[in-house]
mmCIF file of C-alpha atoms in Angstrom:
data_model
loop_
_atom_site.group_PDB
_atom_site.id
_atom_site.type_symbol
_atom_site.label_atom_id
_atom_site.label_comp_id
_atom_site.label_asym_id
_atom_site.label_seq_id
_atom_site.Cartn_x
_atom_site.Cartn_y
_atom_site.Cartn_z
ATOM 1 C CA MET A 195 -15.366 15.017 15.227
ATOM 2 C CA ALA A 196 -14.653 11.805 17.114
ATOM 3 C CA GLU A 197 -13.372 8.924 15.079
ATOM 4 C CA GLY A 198 -14.722 5.397 15.061
ATOM 5 C CA PHE A 199 -18.214 5.695 13.606
ATOM 6 C CA PRO A 200 -19.132 2.705 11.441
ATOM 7 C CA HIS A 201 -19.603 3.813 7.847
ATOM 8 C CA VAL A 202 -23.029 4.039 6.257
ATOM 9 C CA GLU A 203 -23.189 5.796 2.902
ATOM 10 C CA GLY A 204 -24.801 9.223 3.152
ATOM 11 C CA VAL A 205 -24.812 9.429 6.961
ATOM 12 C CA GLU A 206 -23.353 12.491 8.672
ATOM 13 C CA HIS A 207 -22.643 12.854 12.377
ATOM 14 C CA SER A 208 -23.066 15.725 14.802
ATOM 15 C CA TRP A 209 -23.802 16.428 18.452
ATOM 16 C CA VAL A 210 -26.874 18.196 19.786
ATOM 17 C CA ASP A 211 -26.675 19.893 23.180
ATOM 18 C CA VAL A 212 -30.052 19.757 24.883
ATOM 19 C CA GLN A 213 -31.571 20.889 28.154
ATOM 20 C CA ALA A 214 -33.237 17.673 29.238
ATOM 21 C CA SER A 215 -35.316 16.977 32.340
ATOM 22 C CA GLU A 216 -32.265 15.461 34.050
ATOM 23 C CA GLY A 217 -29.989 18.385 33.145
ATOM 24 C CA PRO A 218 -27.759 19.229 30.171
ATOM 25 C CA LEU A 219 -27.063 16.357 27.788
ATOM 26 C CA ARG A 220 -24.948 15.997 24.658
ATOM 27 C CA VAL A 221 -26.709 13.716 22.180
ATOM 28 C CA HIS A 222 -24.993 12.085 19.223
ATOM 29 C CA LEU A 223 -27.097 12.434 16.072
ATOM 30 C CA ALA A 224 -26.611 10.465 12.868
ATOM 31 C CA GLN A 225 -28.477 12.046 9.976
ATOM 32 C CA ALA A 226 -29.137 11.166 6.341
ATOM 33 C CA GLY A 227 -31.442 11.988 3.473
ATOM 34 C CA ASP A 228 -33.739 14.812 2.496
ATOM 35 C CA GLY A 229 -37.425 15.452 3.017
ATOM 36 C CA PRO A 230 -39.848 15.520 5.931
ATOM 37 C CA PRO A 231 -38.132 14.528 9.200
ATOM 38 C CA LEU A 232 -38.367 10.977 10.507
ATOM 39 C CA LEU A 233 -37.088 10.286 14.021
ATOM 40 C CA LEU A 234 -35.713 6.758 14.528
ATOM 41 C CA LEU A 235 -35.096 5.499 18.073
ATOM 42 C CA HIS A 236 -33.038 2.355 18.627
ATOM 43 C CA GLY A 237 -33.263 -0.293 21.341
ATOM 44 C CA TRP A 238 -30.908 -2.463 23.401
ATOM 45 C CA PRO A 239 -28.118 -3.418 22.893
ATOM 46 C CA GLN A 240 -27.760 -1.206 19.836
ATOM 47 C CA HIS A 241 -27.289 2.401 18.744
ATOM 48 C CA TRP A 242 -27.930 4.464 15.587
ATOM 49 C CA TYR A 243 -26.187 1.826 13.425
ATOM 50 C CA GLN A 244 -29.268 -0.349 13.911
ATOM 51 C CA TRP A 245 -30.860 1.633 11.061
ATOM 52 C CA ARG A 246 -28.077 1.015 8.514
ATOM 53 C CA LYS A 247 -30.315 -1.124 6.252
ATOM 54 C CA LEU A 248 -33.176 1.386 6.276
ATOM 55 C CA VAL A 249 -30.993 4.371 5.335
ATOM 56 C CA PRO A 250 -30.630 3.490 1.634
ATOM 57 C CA ARG A 251 -34.294 2.483 1.478
ATOM 58 C CA LEU A 252 -35.757 5.688 2.985
ATOM 59 C CA ALA A 253 -33.206 8.504 2.645
ATOM 60 C CA SER A 254 -34.363 9.537 -0.834
ATOM 61 C CA GLU A 255 -37.687 10.712 0.584
ATOM 62 C CA ARG A 256 -37.062 11.455 4.272
ATOM 63 C CA THR A 257 -34.575 13.251 6.490
ATOM 64 C CA LEU A 258 -33.600 10.448 8.853
ATOM 65 C CA LEU A 259 -32.756 11.621 12.373
ATOM 66 C CA MET A 260 -31.069 8.782 14.276
ATOM 67 C CA PRO A 261 -29.972 9.824 17.777
ATOM 68 C CA ASP A 262 -28.274 7.547 20.265
ATOM 69 C CA LEU A 263 -30.224 7.235 23.512
ATOM 70 C CA ARG A 264 -28.504 8.727 26.557
ATOM 71 C CA GLY A 265 -25.724 6.433 27.721
ATOM 72 C CA PHE A 266 -25.665 4.431 24.486
ATOM 73 C CA GLY A 267 -23.657 4.631 21.298
ATOM 74 C CA TRP A 268 -21.832 7.954 21.278
ATOM 75 C CA SER A 269 -24.302 10.043 23.302
ATOM 76 C CA GLN A 270 -23.224 11.345 26.685
ATOM 77 C CA ALA A 271 -23.491 8.879 29.574
ATOM 78 C CA PRO A 272 -24.226 11.098 32.601
ATOM 79 C CA GLY A 273 -24.764 8.208 35.013
ATOM 80 C CA HIS A 274 -28.494 8.677 35.557
ATOM 81 C CA GLY A 275 -31.802 8.928 33.719
ATOM 82 C CA TYR A 276 -31.694 5.534 32.022
ATOM 83 C CA ASP A 277 -35.420 4.897 31.885
ATOM 84 C CA PRO A 278 -38.171 5.322 29.263
ATOM 85 C CA LEU A 279 -39.744 8.471 30.701
ATOM 86 C CA THR A 280 -36.373 10.235 30.656
ATOM 87 C CA PHE A 281 -35.805 8.977 27.109
ATOM 88 C CA VAL A 282 -39.133 10.619 26.205
ATOM 89 C CA ALA A 283 -37.991 13.934 27.675
ATOM 90 C CA ASP A 284 -34.674 13.603 25.840
ATOM 91 C CA ALA A 285 -36.421 12.965 22.509
ATOM 92 C CA VAL A 286 -38.633 16.029 22.942
ATOM 93 C CA ALA A 287 -35.569 18.083 23.917
ATOM 94 C CA VAL A 288 -33.775 16.970 20.734
ATOM 95 C CA LEU A 289 -36.766 18.056 18.639
ATOM 96 C CA ASP A 290 -36.768 21.395 20.451
ATOM 97 C CA ALA A 291 -33.047 21.876 19.831
ATOM 98 C CA LEU A 292 -33.524 21.087 16.136
ATOM 99 C CA GLU A 293 -36.560 23.398 16.028
ATOM 100 C CA ILE A 294 -38.807 20.612 14.776
ATOM 101 C CA GLU A 295 -42.382 21.037 15.954
ATOM 102 C CA ARG A 296 -43.838 17.731 14.748
ATOM 103 C CA VAL A 297 -42.302 14.553 13.392
ATOM 104 C CA ASP A 298 -43.027 10.992 12.314
ATOM 105 C CA LEU A 299 -41.381 8.336 14.475
ATOM 106 C CA VAL A 300 -40.037 4.819 14.074
ATOM 107 C CA GLY A 301 -38.880 2.988 17.190
ATOM 108 C CA HIS A 302 -37.625 -0.477 18.055
ATOM 109 C CA ASP A 303 -37.583 -2.206 21.450
ATOM 110 C CA TRP A 304 -36.745 0.470 24.074
ATOM 111 C CA GLY A 305 -36.916 3.094 21.328
ATOM 112 C CA GLY A 306 -40.364 1.830 20.411
ATOM 113 C CA HIS A 307 -41.518 1.976 24.022
ATOM 114 C CA THR A 308 -40.125 5.511 24.196
ATOM 115 C CA GLY A 309 -42.100 6.357 21.064
ATOM 116 C CA MET A 310 -45.294 4.905 22.514
ATOM 117 C CA LEU A 311 -44.921 6.943 25.703
ATOM 118 C CA THR A 312 -44.114 10.057 23.665
ATOM 119 C CA GLY A 313 -47.354 9.532 21.770
ATOM 120 C CA LEU A 314 -49.257 9.245 25.044
ATOM 121 C CA LEU A 315 -47.594 12.164 26.841
ATOM 122 C CA HIS A 316 -46.755 14.528 23.961
ATOM 123 C CA PRO A 317 -49.125 13.662 21.094
ATOM 124 C CA GLU A 318 -48.762 17.144 19.613
ATOM 125 C CA ARG A 319 -45.125 16.346 18.714
ATOM 126 C CA LEU A 320 -45.891 13.244 16.639
ATOM 127 C CA ARG A 321 -47.816 12.818 13.404
ATOM 128 C CA ARG A 322 -47.599 9.039 12.905
ATOM 129 C CA MET A 323 -45.641 6.140 14.415
ATOM 130 C CA VAL A 324 -44.351 2.769 13.281
ATOM 131 C CA LEU A 325 -43.137 0.624 16.173
ATOM 132 C CA LEU A 326 -41.051 -2.532 15.830
ATOM 133 C CA ASN A 327 -41.109 -5.440 18.291
ATOM 134 C CA THR A 328 -42.303 -3.192 21.081
ATOM 135 C CA PRO A 329 -44.546 -4.098 24.040
ATOM 136 C CA VAL A 330 -47.655 -2.018 24.614
ATOM 137 C CA PRO A 331 -48.190 -0.476 28.078
ATOM 138 C CA TRP A 332 -51.661 -1.995 28.575
ATOM 139 C CA PHE A 333 -50.987 -5.730 28.778
ATOM 140 C CA ARG A 334 -52.740 -7.482 31.669
ATOM 141 C CA PRO A 335 -51.942 -10.517 33.840
ATOM 142 C CA SER A 336 -53.016 -13.649 32.003
ATOM 143 C CA LEU A 337 -51.971 -17.223 31.326
ATOM 144 C CA ALA A 338 -50.635 -16.025 27.966
ATOM 145 C CA LEU A 339 -48.240 -13.695 29.794
ATOM 146 C CA VAL A 340 -46.567 -16.708 31.436
ATOM 147 C CA ASP A 341 -44.812 -17.170 28.087
ATOM 148 C CA GLN A 342 -42.796 -14.011 28.812
ATOM 149 C CA LEU A 343 -41.209 -15.342 32.000
ATOM 150 C CA PRO A 344 -38.588 -17.638 30.409
ATOM 151 C CA LYS A 345 -37.894 -15.003 27.757
ATOM 152 C CA SER A 346 -36.939 -12.436 30.430
ATOM 153 C CA TRP A 347 -33.867 -14.238 31.816
ATOM 154 C CA TYR A 348 -31.437 -11.939 29.959
ATOM 155 C CA ALA A 349 -33.238 -8.833 31.253
ATOM 156 C CA LEU A 350 -33.037 -10.048 34.844
ATOM 157 C CA LEU A 351 -29.289 -10.704 34.493
ATOM 158 C CA ASN A 352 -28.797 -7.262 32.958
ATOM 159 C CA ALA A 353 -30.606 -5.683 35.908
ATOM 160 C CA ILE A 354 -28.544 -7.242 38.723
ATOM 161 C CA PRO A 355 -26.281 -4.543 40.215
ATOM 162 C CA GLY A 356 -22.668 -5.264 39.337
ATOM 163 C CA VAL A 357 -23.504 -8.348 37.276
ATOM 164 C CA GLY A 358 -25.233 -6.507 34.432
ATOM 165 C CA ARG A 359 -22.423 -3.979 34.180
ATOM 166 C CA ARG A 360 -19.702 -6.644 34.139
ATOM 167 C CA LEU A 361 -21.527 -8.728 31.524
ATOM 168 C CA HIS A 362 -21.543 -5.759 29.144
ATOM 169 C CA GLU A 363 -18.132 -4.335 29.931
ATOM 170 C CA ARG A 364 -16.070 -7.528 30.038
ATOM 171 C CA SER A 365 -17.700 -9.896 27.565
ATOM 172 C CA LEU A 366 -18.228 -9.060 23.912
ATOM 173 C CA ARG A 367 -19.898 -12.459 23.655
ATOM 174 C CA TRP A 368 -22.782 -11.373 25.929
ATOM 175 C CA VAL A 369 -23.983 -8.652 23.592
ATOM 176 C CA THR A 370 -23.138 -10.611 20.441
ATOM 177 C CA HIS A 371 -25.037 -13.659 21.686
ATOM 178 C CA ASN A 372 -28.142 -11.646 22.544
ATOM 179 C CA LEU A 373 -28.098 -9.917 19.175
ATOM 180 C CA ARG A 374 -27.820 -13.077 17.124
ATOM 181 C CA ARG A 375 -29.894 -15.568 19.146
ATOM 182 C CA SER A 376 -33.103 -13.694 18.261
ATOM 183 C CA LEU A 377 -32.603 -13.978 14.506
ATOM 184 C CA VAL A 378 -34.267 -16.512 12.255
ATOM 185 C CA ASP A 379 -31.775 -15.510 9.536
ATOM 186 C CA ARG A 380 -28.423 -15.344 11.365
ATOM 187 C CA SER A 381 -26.837 -13.489 8.448
ATOM 188 C CA ALA A 382 -29.052 -10.443 9.172
ATOM 189 C CA ILE A 383 -26.545 -9.315 11.820
ATOM 190 C CA THR A 384 -23.054 -10.590 11.123
ATOM 191 C CA ALA A 385 -20.517 -11.259 13.864
ATOM 192 C CA GLY A 386 -18.643 -8.147 12.724
ATOM 193 C CA GLU A 387 -21.760 -5.978 12.940
ATOM 194 C CA ALA A 388 -22.581 -7.397 16.370
ATOM 195 C CA GLY A 389 -19.081 -6.432 17.471
ATOM 196 C CA ILE A 390 -19.706 -2.823 16.433
ATOM 197 C CA PHE A 391 -22.530 -2.702 18.970
ATOM 198 C CA ALA A 392 -20.758 -4.750 21.638
ATOM 199 C CA ARG A 393 -17.541 -2.746 21.730
ATOM 200 C CA ARG A 394 -19.270 0.445 22.903
ATOM 201 C CA TYR A 395 -19.952 -1.304 26.222
ATOM 202 C CA ARG A 396 -16.253 -1.583 26.974
ATOM 203 C CA GLN A 397 -16.675 1.914 28.389
ATOM 204 C CA PRO A 398 -17.779 1.381 32.022
ATOM 205 C CA GLU A 399 -20.281 4.231 31.948
ATOM 206 C CA ARG A 400 -22.123 2.609 29.019
ATOM 207 C CA ALA A 401 -22.108 -0.813 30.640
ATOM 208 C CA LEU A 402 -23.619 0.839 33.723
ATOM 209 C CA ALA A 403 -26.262 2.524 31.540
ATOM 210 C CA ALA A 404 -27.422 -0.867 30.284
ATOM 211 C CA GLN A 405 -27.581 -2.272 33.806
ATOM 212 C CA GLN A 406 -29.575 0.683 35.129
ATOM 213 C CA LEU A 407 -31.919 0.625 32.131
ATOM 214 C CA TYR A 408 -32.855 -2.968 32.884
ATOM 215 C CA GLY A 409 -33.283 -2.097 36.538
ATOM 216 C CA SER A 410 -35.948 0.315 35.330
ATOM 217 C CA TYR A 411 -37.441 -2.522 33.221
ATOM 218 C CA VAL A 412 -37.989 -4.705 36.261
ATOM 219 C CA ARG A 413 -39.550 -1.831 38.205
ATOM 220 C CA ALA A 414 -41.762 -0.739 35.302
ATOM 221 C CA PHE A 415 -42.972 -4.282 34.561
ATOM 222 C CA THR A 416 -44.075 -4.926 38.145
ATOM 223 C CA GLN A 417 -45.546 -1.430 38.489
ATOM 224 C CA GLY A 418 -47.398 -1.833 35.208
ATOM 225 C CA LEU A 419 -49.075 -5.011 36.384
ATOM 226 C CA ARG A 420 -49.896 -3.563 39.814
ATOM 227 C CA ASP A 421 -50.742 0.106 39.279
ATOM 228 C CA ARG A 422 -51.797 0.292 35.614
ATOM 229 C CA PRO A 423 -50.253 3.811 35.236
ATOM 230 C CA PHE A 424 -51.235 4.248 31.576
ATOM 231 C CA ASP A 425 -54.829 3.017 31.683
ATOM 232 C CA ALA A 426 -56.177 6.570 31.883
ATOM 233 C CA LEU A 427 -54.194 7.695 28.810
ATOM 234 C CA ARG A 428 -55.416 7.290 25.248
ATOM 235 C CA LEU A 429 -53.171 7.028 22.208
ATOM 236 C CA THR A 430 -54.387 9.489 19.580
ATOM 237 C CA VAL A 431 -51.321 9.269 17.302
ATOM 238 C CA PRO A 432 -51.978 6.858 14.396
ATOM 239 C CA THR A 433 -49.734 3.859 15.063
ATOM 240 C CA ARG A 434 -48.691 0.603 13.441
ATOM 241 C CA LEU A 435 -46.818 -2.127 15.300
ATOM 242 C CA LEU A 436 -44.773 -4.709 13.394
ATOM 243 C CA PHE A 437 -43.768 -7.736 15.434
ATOM 244 C CA GLY A 438 -41.507 -10.624 14.440
ATOM 245 C CA VAL A 439 -43.282 -13.573 16.033
ATOM 246 C CA GLU A 440 -40.150 -15.669 16.636
ATOM 247 C CA ASP A 441 -38.830 -13.077 19.074
ATOM 248 C CA VAL A 442 -36.999 -14.893 21.900
ATOM 249 C CA MET A 443 -36.928 -11.713 24.044
ATOM 250 C CA LEU A 444 -40.541 -10.521 23.909
ATOM 251 C CA SER A 445 -43.740 -12.551 23.852
ATOM 252 C CA THR A 446 -46.600 -11.654 21.527
ATOM 253 C CA ALA A 447 -48.707 -11.499 24.716
ATOM 254 C CA LEU A 448 -47.068 -8.109 25.354
ATOM 255 C CA THR A 449 -48.694 -6.729 22.195
ATOM 256 C CA ARG A 450 -52.239 -7.274 23.461
ATOM 257 C CA GLY A 451 -54.530 -5.097 25.509
ATOM 258 C CA TRP A 452 -54.272 -1.903 23.435
ATOM 259 C CA GLU A 453 -57.818 -2.274 22.110
ATOM 260 C CA GLY A 454 -59.907 0.436 23.715
ATOM 261 C CA HIS A 455 -56.848 2.599 24.412
ATOM 262 C CA ALA A 456 -55.977 3.794 20.885
ATOM 263 C CA ASP A 457 -57.835 5.734 18.197
ATOM 264 C CA ASP A 458 -55.969 4.293 15.204
ATOM 265 C CA MET A 459 -53.673 1.347 15.855
ATOM 266 C CA ALA A 460 -53.032 -2.021 14.238
ATOM 267 C CA VAL A 461 -50.584 -4.861 14.823
ATOM 268 C CA GLU A 462 -48.986 -6.917 12.064
ATOM 269 C CA TYR A 463 -47.324 -10.176 13.069
ATOM 270 C CA VAL A 464 -44.421 -11.080 10.800
ATOM 271 C CA GLU A 465 -43.741 -14.787 10.424
ATOM 272 C CA HIS A 466 -40.241 -16.286 10.232
ATOM 273 C CA CYS A 467 -38.710 -13.230 11.896
ATOM 274 C CA GLY A 468 -37.136 -12.556 15.275
ATOM 275 C CA HIS A 469 -36.641 -9.518 17.497
ATOM 276 C CA PHE A 470 -34.390 -7.415 15.242
ATOM 277 C CA ILE A 471 -36.924 -6.974 12.478
ATOM 278 C CA ALA A 472 -35.368 -3.863 10.859
ATOM 279 C CA GLU A 473 -32.258 -5.891 10.082
ATOM 280 C CA GLU A 474 -33.919 -9.218 9.323
ATOM 281 C CA ARG A 475 -36.740 -7.870 7.137
ATOM 282 C CA PRO A 476 -35.608 -4.396 5.980
ATOM 283 C CA ASP A 477 -37.577 -4.427 2.722
ATOM 284 C CA LEU A 478 -40.839 -5.213 4.496
ATOM 285 C CA VAL A 479 -40.179 -2.676 7.269
ATOM 286 C CA ALA A 480 -39.256 0.068 4.796
ATOM 287 C CA GLU A 481 -42.351 -0.624 2.699
ATOM 288 C CA ARG A 482 -44.647 -0.511 5.729
ATOM 289 C CA ILE A 483 -43.041 2.728 6.947
ATOM 290 C CA ARG A 484 -43.267 4.310 3.525
ATOM 291 C CA SER A 485 -46.901 3.374 2.889
ATOM 292 C CA PHE A 486 -48.205 4.242 6.361
ATOM 293 C CA LEU A 487 -46.399 7.544 6.709
ATOM 294 C CA ALA A 488 -47.477 8.614 3.221
ATOM 295 C CA ALA A 489 -51.126 8.601 4.286
#
C-alpha cells in the first residue's frame, strides 16, 4: 500500500484493475461505510479527498465508493483518455470490476458531467443521481451565456499546451488559488487542505492530465454549441442538480436547457455558496443526497 493518503476516519484504500476503453487501467479507490453502494466522482483540481466532509455524514447508511479519475489523485496516469467520455467508460469498468450492476451516483464538476453522460449513455447502470455545480449538456447560445466567458479564463490557461502543465507542476499557488477563490466561506477549504490537492500535480504525468482534460473542455464546449451531440438523447435517470450560485468558474446559464430532455430532473440554486459546494455546505448536500436517494 502506497503511503501518503490524507487521513479520513473510516476510509480504506485499494486499487482496482479495470479493462477500460483505452486499455488496462489501475484505479485508486477510497471506500467507507456500509449499505447500498454510492459512487462519488470528483472534479478538478481535486481527488477522492474532496468527499472528506460527506464521509461521516453518509457512511452509516451507504457504502461510499470514491475513485480517483484517471490521471488524478492516485489513479494511474497513462498519458491519454483525459476526457468525459473516457471517464464514463472508466466508471462503468470500475462497476464491472466490483461486480456492481446498478448504483446511485454523486458527482461534482467534471465528475458531475461524467455522471450526466453516464446517465445518458448507460442509464441501466444508475438508479438516481445528485450532481453538484455541474453544467448540463443542452445549454444553447444566448446572451445569458456571455456571463461564462470571463469565468473561463482559468480553463483556457489550463488548456494551453505546455502552459497548463507547467502551471500545475511548478506552482502550488495555481491550484490553491483556484480552489479557494470560488468559496464564499474561505474556511471551507483550508490552505493545508488545498495543498493536499495541489501537491499531486508535482508529478508531471498528472500535470499533463489536467492540461489535456481542459483541452477536451475547449473542444467539447465549441462542439456542443455547434453540433448539439446530446440533443437526441433523453435523461431517464432521476436527477437533482445542486448549484452554488456564487460559482466563479461556472455560470448558472450552463444549468439551463435541460427542460424537455429529462424525465425527472430539478435544479436547486444554493445562495451564499461557491463552486465547491460539498465542502462549503456539507450538511445541506448530505441532507439532499440522503432524502433524494431514499425515495
